[in-house]
Short mmCIF file of C-alpha atoms in Angstrom, two decimals:
data_model
loop_
_atom_site.label_atom_id
_atom_site.label_comp_id
_atom_site.label_asym_id
_atom_site.label_seq_id
_atom_site.Cartn_x
_atom_site.Cartn_y
_atom_site.Cartn_z
CA UNK A 1 1.79 12.23 31.36
CA UNK A 2 -0.87 12.27 28.67
CA UNK A 3 -0.03 12.58 24.97
CA UNK A 4 -2.71 13.53 22.46
CA UNK A 5 -1.92 14.12 18.79
CA UNK A 6 -3.91 14.89 15.67
CA UNK A 7 -2.64 13.16 12.53
CA UNK A 8 -3.71 13.06 8.93
CA UNK A 9 -2.91 12.47 5.29
CA UNK A 10 -4.38 14.61 2.52
CA UNK A 11 -4.18 13.44 -1.09
CA UNK A 12 -5.27 15.21 -4.26
CA UNK A 13 -8.90 16.13 -4.75
CA UNK A 14 -9.55 13.42 -7.36
CA UNK A 15 -10.99 10.15 -6.02
CA UNK A 16 -8.59 8.07 -8.13
CA UNK A 17 -5.54 9.70 -6.52
CA UNK A 18 -5.35 7.28 -3.64
CA UNK A 19 -1.77 6.32 -2.94
CA UNK A 20 -2.96 7.10 0.58
CA UNK A 21 -6.60 7.65 1.45
CA UNK A 22 -7.44 11.10 2.84
CA UNK A 23 -7.87 10.96 6.61
CA UNK A 24 -7.59 12.70 9.95
CA UNK A 25 -7.48 11.24 13.43
CA UNK A 26 -6.79 11.52 17.14
CA UNK A 27 -4.24 9.37 18.96
CA UNK A 28 -4.05 9.23 22.76
CA UNK A 29 -1.26 7.82 24.95
CA UNK A 30 -1.39 8.10 28.74
CA UNK A 31 1.55 6.95 30.86
CA UNK A 32 0.39 4.70 33.71
CA UNK A 33 3.85 4.04 35.11
CA UNK A 34 6.19 1.01 35.00
CA UNK A 35 6.11 1.09 31.16
CA UNK A 36 2.32 0.61 31.06
CA UNK A 37 0.26 2.98 28.91
CA UNK A 38 -3.42 3.51 28.10
CA UNK A 39 -3.90 4.04 24.37
CA UNK A 40 -6.76 5.02 22.07
CA UNK A 41 -7.15 5.88 18.42
CA UNK A 42 -9.94 7.43 16.34
CA UNK A 43 -9.22 7.81 12.62
CA UNK A 44 -11.66 9.02 9.99
CA UNK A 45 -11.49 8.47 6.23
CA UNK A 46 -12.72 11.31 4.00
CA UNK A 47 -13.60 11.51 0.31
CA UNK A 48 -11.81 14.75 -0.46
CA UNK A 49 -13.65 15.50 -3.70
CA UNK A 50 -17.10 15.37 -2.09
CA UNK A 51 -16.45 15.81 1.64
CA UNK A 52 -18.33 12.59 2.43
CA UNK A 53 -17.26 9.81 4.77
CA UNK A 54 -15.03 7.06 3.43
CA UNK A 55 -14.53 3.47 4.65
CA UNK A 56 -18.24 2.74 4.89
CA UNK A 57 -19.40 -0.79 4.06
CA UNK A 58 -22.81 -2.18 3.16
CA UNK A 59 -25.46 -0.02 4.77
CA UNK A 60 -23.04 1.50 7.30
CA UNK A 61 -21.52 4.98 7.12
CA UNK A 62 -18.62 5.38 9.53
CA UNK A 63 -17.35 8.54 11.18
CA UNK A 64 -14.18 6.73 12.27
CA UNK A 65 -14.08 3.98 9.67
CA UNK A 66 -10.32 3.51 9.64
CA UNK A 67 -9.81 2.95 13.39
CA UNK A 68 -11.81 3.24 16.58
CA UNK A 69 -10.24 1.39 19.49
CA UNK A 70 -8.94 1.63 23.05
CA UNK A 71 -6.42 -0.54 24.85
CA UNK A 72 -3.49 -1.14 27.17
CA UNK A 73 0.17 -1.26 26.12
CA UNK A 74 2.82 -2.89 28.33
CA UNK A 75 6.25 -4.56 28.13
CA UNK A 76 4.32 -7.76 27.39
CA UNK A 77 2.53 -6.36 24.34
CA UNK A 78 -0.65 -4.41 23.58
CA UNK A 79 -4.28 -5.48 23.89
CA UNK A 80 -6.80 -3.35 21.99
CA UNK A 81 -10.59 -3.50 21.62
CA UNK A 82 -12.76 -2.02 18.86
CA UNK A 83 -12.48 -1.52 15.09
CA UNK A 84 -8.92 -2.03 13.90
CA UNK A 85 -6.65 -3.46 11.24
CA UNK A 86 -6.64 -7.25 10.94
CA UNK A 87 -3.29 -9.06 11.29
CA UNK A 88 -3.28 -9.74 7.53
CA UNK A 89 -3.42 -5.96 6.97
CA UNK A 90 -0.49 -5.45 9.36
CA UNK A 91 1.40 -8.14 7.44
CA UNK A 92 0.79 -6.34 4.12
CA UNK A 93 2.16 -3.05 5.50
CA UNK A 94 5.59 -4.71 5.53
CA UNK A 95 5.28 -7.12 2.61
CA UNK A 96 3.71 -4.80 0.03
CA UNK A 97 6.22 -2.11 -0.97
CA UNK A 98 3.41 -0.24 -2.74
CA UNK A 99 1.94 0.71 0.63
CA UNK A 100 -1.31 -1.32 0.54
CA UNK A 101 -2.74 1.70 -1.26
CA UNK A 102 -6.40 2.00 -2.14
CA UNK A 103 -5.52 1.59 -5.82
CA UNK A 104 -2.62 -0.06 -7.63
CA UNK A 105 -1.22 -2.29 -4.89
CA UNK A 106 -1.64 -5.78 -3.45
CA UNK A 107 -5.27 -4.88 -2.69
CA UNK A 108 -6.03 -4.97 -6.43
CA UNK A 109 -5.24 -8.70 -6.35
CA UNK A 110 -7.04 -9.40 -3.08
CA UNK A 111 -8.84 -6.79 -0.90
CA UNK A 112 -8.38 -9.04 2.16
CA UNK A 113 -4.92 -7.49 2.59
CA UNK A 114 -6.62 -4.24 3.64
CA UNK A 115 -9.14 -5.86 5.98
CA UNK A 116 -10.37 -4.02 9.06
CA UNK A 117 -12.41 -5.81 11.73
CA UNK A 118 -15.23 -4.58 13.97
CA UNK A 119 -16.10 -5.94 17.43
CA UNK A 120 -12.56 -7.22 17.82
CA UNK A 121 -9.98 -8.01 20.47
CA UNK A 122 -6.38 -7.90 19.26
CA UNK A 123 -3.00 -8.64 20.80
CA UNK A 124 0.27 -7.32 19.35
CA UNK A 125 3.70 -7.93 20.86
CA UNK A 126 7.29 -7.36 19.78
CA UNK A 127 10.10 -9.14 21.58
CA UNK A 128 13.47 -8.41 20.06
CA UNK A 129 13.17 -9.44 16.43
CA UNK A 130 10.02 -11.48 17.03
CA UNK A 131 6.50 -10.22 16.28
CA UNK A 132 3.44 -12.03 17.64
CA UNK A 133 -0.11 -10.96 16.80
CA UNK A 134 -3.59 -12.46 17.23
CA UNK A 135 -7.15 -11.24 16.70
CA UNK A 136 -10.70 -12.39 17.31
CA UNK A 137 -13.95 -10.74 16.27
CA UNK A 138 -17.52 -11.65 17.12
CA UNK A 139 -18.77 -9.74 14.03
CA UNK A 140 -16.05 -8.64 11.63
CA UNK A 141 -18.13 -6.10 9.67
CA UNK A 142 -21.29 -4.55 11.08
CA UNK A 143 -22.05 -3.10 7.65
CA UNK A 144 -22.85 -6.63 6.47
CA UNK A 145 -24.64 -7.94 9.52
CA UNK A 146 -22.05 -8.00 12.27
CA UNK A 147 -23.13 -9.97 15.32
CA UNK A 148 -26.26 -12.08 14.87
CA UNK A 149 -28.17 -13.18 18.02
CA UNK A 150 -28.42 -16.97 18.25
CA UNK A 151 -25.78 -17.47 15.54
CA UNK A 152 -22.40 -17.30 17.32
CA UNK A 153 -20.39 -18.20 14.21
CA UNK A 154 -21.96 -15.56 11.95
CA UNK A 155 -19.41 -12.89 11.10
CA UNK A 156 -16.70 -14.44 13.26
CA UNK A 157 -13.08 -13.64 12.41
CA UNK A 158 -9.84 -15.15 13.69
CA UNK A 159 -6.34 -14.20 12.62
CA UNK A 160 -2.73 -14.21 13.63
CA UNK A 161 0.77 -13.31 12.51
CA UNK A 162 4.21 -14.57 13.50
CA UNK A 163 7.25 -12.72 12.17
CA UNK A 164 10.98 -12.43 12.71
CA UNK A 165 13.36 -9.64 11.68
CA UNK A 166 17.15 -9.72 11.80
CA UNK A 167 19.13 -6.76 10.50
CA UNK A 168 17.79 -5.77 7.07
CA UNK A 169 15.88 -9.01 6.50
CA UNK A 170 12.58 -10.37 7.74
CA UNK A 171 10.08 -13.17 7.28
CA UNK A 172 6.48 -13.60 8.46
CA UNK A 173 3.48 -15.90 8.16
CA UNK A 174 -0.12 -14.73 8.67
CA UNK A 175 -3.53 -16.41 8.77
CA UNK A 176 -6.99 -14.93 8.36
CA UNK A 177 -10.41 -16.62 8.50
CA UNK A 178 -13.84 -15.02 8.25
CA UNK A 179 -17.22 -16.74 8.50
CA UNK A 180 -20.31 -15.84 6.48
CA UNK A 181 -22.26 -13.01 8.10
CA UNK A 182 -25.78 -14.48 8.14
CA UNK A 183 -27.48 -17.38 9.90
CA UNK A 184 -27.60 -19.32 6.64
CA UNK A 185 -23.96 -18.63 5.75
CA UNK A 186 -22.29 -18.81 9.17
CA UNK A 187 -20.76 -22.25 8.46
CA UNK A 188 -19.06 -21.03 5.26
CA UNK A 189 -15.53 -19.75 5.69
CA UNK A 190 -12.99 -17.83 3.63
CA UNK A 191 -9.44 -18.71 4.65
CA UNK A 192 -6.16 -17.05 3.72
CA UNK A 193 -2.60 -18.04 4.62
CA UNK A 194 0.28 -15.82 3.46
CA UNK A 195 4.06 -15.95 3.77
CA UNK A 196 6.39 -13.03 3.04
CA UNK A 197 10.12 -12.37 3.03
CA UNK A 198 12.01 -9.10 2.70
CA UNK A 199 15.63 -7.99 2.53
CA UNK A 200 17.55 -4.80 1.78
CA UNK A 201 20.94 -4.03 0.26
CA UNK A 202 21.93 -0.41 0.64
CA UNK A 203 19.35 1.70 -1.18
CA UNK A 204 17.60 -1.36 -2.66
CA UNK A 205 14.82 -3.38 -1.01
CA UNK A 206 13.10 -6.57 -2.15
CA UNK A 207 9.95 -8.46 -1.13
CA UNK A 208 8.61 -11.87 -2.16
CA UNK A 209 5.31 -13.38 -1.06
CA UNK A 210 2.81 -16.19 -1.44
CA UNK A 211 -0.87 -16.37 -0.47
CA UNK A 212 -2.98 -19.53 -0.21
CA UNK A 213 -6.76 -19.04 -0.39
CA UNK A 214 -9.78 -21.26 0.13
CA UNK A 215 -13.18 -19.55 -0.24
CA UNK A 216 -16.69 -20.88 0.30
CA UNK A 217 -18.65 -17.62 0.03
CA UNK A 218 -18.54 -14.72 -2.40
CA UNK A 219 -19.19 -11.03 -2.03
CA UNK A 220 -17.93 -8.98 0.87
CA UNK A 221 -21.07 -9.64 2.92
CA UNK A 222 -20.67 -13.41 2.98
CA UNK A 223 -24.29 -14.06 2.02
CA UNK A 224 -23.66 -15.74 -1.34
CA UNK A 225 -22.47 -19.33 -1.35
CA UNK A 226 -20.13 -20.24 -4.19
CA UNK A 227 -21.19 -23.08 -6.47
CA UNK A 228 -18.08 -24.93 -5.33
CA UNK A 229 -15.18 -24.20 -2.99
CA UNK A 230 -12.68 -21.94 -4.72
CA UNK A 231 -8.91 -22.44 -4.43
CA UNK A 232 -6.34 -19.90 -5.58
CA UNK A 233 -2.63 -19.31 -5.14
CA UNK A 234 -1.14 -15.84 -5.41
CA UNK A 235 2.53 -14.90 -5.84
CA UNK A 236 4.24 -11.53 -5.83
CA UNK A 237 7.73 -10.06 -6.22
CA UNK A 238 8.61 -6.42 -5.61
CA UNK A 239 11.63 -4.16 -5.51
CA UNK A 240 12.35 -0.53 -4.66
CA UNK A 241 15.37 1.73 -4.98
CA UNK A 242 16.07 5.12 -3.40
CA UNK A 243 18.10 7.07 -5.97
CA UNK A 244 18.31 10.03 -3.59
CA UNK A 245 16.81 10.89 -0.22
CA UNK A 246 13.90 12.47 -2.13
CA UNK A 247 13.37 10.22 -5.17
CA UNK A 248 12.48 6.51 -5.25
CA UNK A 249 11.14 3.94 -7.72
CA UNK A 250 9.10 0.86 -6.78
CA UNK A 251 7.90 -1.95 -9.00
CA UNK A 252 5.98 -5.17 -8.51
CA UNK A 253 4.57 -8.17 -10.35
CA UNK A 254 1.62 -10.25 -9.09
CA UNK A 255 0.21 -13.53 -10.39
CA UNK A 256 -2.87 -15.53 -9.37
CA UNK A 257 -3.26 -19.23 -10.17
CA UNK A 258 -6.90 -20.29 -10.06
CA UNK A 259 -7.00 -24.00 -9.26
CA UNK A 260 -10.53 -24.44 -10.67
CA UNK A 261 -10.14 -22.89 -14.12
CA UNK A 262 -7.75 -21.07 -16.45
CA UNK A 263 -8.56 -17.57 -15.15
CA UNK A 264 -5.01 -16.68 -14.10
CA UNK A 265 -4.32 -12.92 -14.28
CA UNK A 266 -1.06 -10.98 -14.02
CA UNK A 267 -0.72 -7.48 -12.56
CA UNK A 268 2.28 -5.17 -13.03
CA UNK A 269 2.67 -1.91 -11.08
CA UNK A 270 5.33 0.84 -11.10
CA UNK A 271 5.48 3.79 -8.69
CA UNK A 272 7.71 6.88 -8.81
CA UNK A 273 7.72 9.08 -5.70
CA UNK A 274 9.41 12.46 -5.19
CA UNK A 275 9.48 14.17 -1.78
CA UNK A 276 9.06 17.94 -1.97
CA UNK A 277 9.60 18.13 1.79
CA UNK A 278 9.42 15.87 4.84
CA UNK A 279 5.62 16.04 4.73
CA UNK A 280 4.68 16.53 1.08
CA UNK A 281 5.38 14.30 -1.94
CA UNK A 282 4.38 13.82 -5.57
CA UNK A 283 3.73 10.36 -6.98
CA UNK A 284 3.10 8.80 -10.38
CA UNK A 285 1.74 5.24 -10.53
CA UNK A 286 1.08 3.05 -13.56
CA UNK A 287 -0.54 -0.40 -13.59
CA UNK A 288 -1.26 -3.05 -16.22
CA UNK A 289 -3.56 -6.05 -15.72
CA UNK A 290 -3.18 -8.95 -18.17
CA UNK A 291 -6.32 -11.06 -18.02
CA UNK A 292 -5.84 -14.65 -19.14
CA UNK A 293 -8.43 -17.38 -19.61
CA UNK A 294 -11.36 -15.04 -19.15
CA UNK A 295 -10.18 -13.54 -15.87
CA UNK A 296 -11.50 -10.06 -14.99
CA UNK A 297 -8.88 -8.40 -12.80
CA UNK A 298 -9.01 -4.60 -12.70
CA UNK A 299 -5.92 -2.52 -11.97
CA UNK A 300 -7.59 -0.88 -8.97
CA UNK A 301 -9.40 -2.49 -6.07
CA UNK A 302 -13.16 -2.06 -6.54
CA UNK A 303 -12.87 -1.26 -10.25
CA UNK A 304 -14.27 -3.48 -13.03
CA UNK A 305 -13.16 -4.78 -16.43
CA UNK A 306 -14.74 -7.09 -18.99
CA UNK A 307 -13.63 -10.74 -18.73
CA UNK A 308 -10.54 -11.42 -20.83
CA UNK A 309 -9.85 -7.72 -21.46
CA UNK A 310 -6.56 -6.22 -20.36
CA UNK A 311 -6.55 -2.89 -18.53
CA UNK A 312 -4.06 -0.05 -18.07
CA UNK A 313 -4.27 2.70 -15.48
CA UNK A 314 -2.16 5.75 -14.61
CA UNK A 315 -2.60 8.17 -11.73
CA UNK A 316 -0.78 11.28 -10.55
CA UNK A 317 -1.20 12.76 -7.09
CA UNK A 318 0.16 14.95 -4.33
CA UNK A 319 0.15 13.83 -0.71
CA UNK A 320 0.54 15.95 2.42
CA UNK A 321 0.98 14.51 5.92
CA UNK A 322 0.44 16.38 9.16
#
């Protein structure tokens, strides 16, 4: 049998209303017998206010910038090839209760938690309560150079996740490493190691996490060497509560400790969500960034703020899934 579905999420027509980015996609599953399946996914991001493509990077505009991969799924796990979510992104889907949203989530503290990788091979397996995941890319973002002939380390990415879930509780550790994307920067690496734990009690759910970071290059394209290697530690604590089947509240606090200076920001986020139906919901999100020691953390990923200035943001949106 062959299963083909069209899926999507539509948010409000304002670009700041991004609890979920607007998208549509095609998902294919073909049964090969003996619990083996051929799978494929094409998923496009759309800027709803302008109708333009989203998820482009550098000089690259992407028709299917969210996902574009094909693979084989079996009782021993799934192997997929193409553009897909990095293991650290898959980790954040569980250990960020704010949904790894485009704005006002863990991505405001570190965009690496929403990393997608081009030119990649990925393995994902679940065995009882155990999750095992690995990835390797020969050019993690073609928008910033991708694969470079004669420079095998340029743009290389490696990652992996190991997790265990028992009942309502779970724990996982994930690693992500990307090399600079040019011949000159291919020996510079940005490394991230994160640990998360989650548990639930009735209608309440809690998450705690820690991320270790060591960076040698700056900028998403990996072409700018930092004056010195940067070391940061990030901590977060979140909780959510479902008051009814339709209404929930989620809150989180994030803190970054910069080992090289006193630029140690805090970020606080609160989210209220009300389901109008199984497919449509309203959400209100508020965020506050407290910038200490000259830090310049903005409440939303990709936004800016003057060093040492605090920032507050509020957004209201409607989301429809199909």
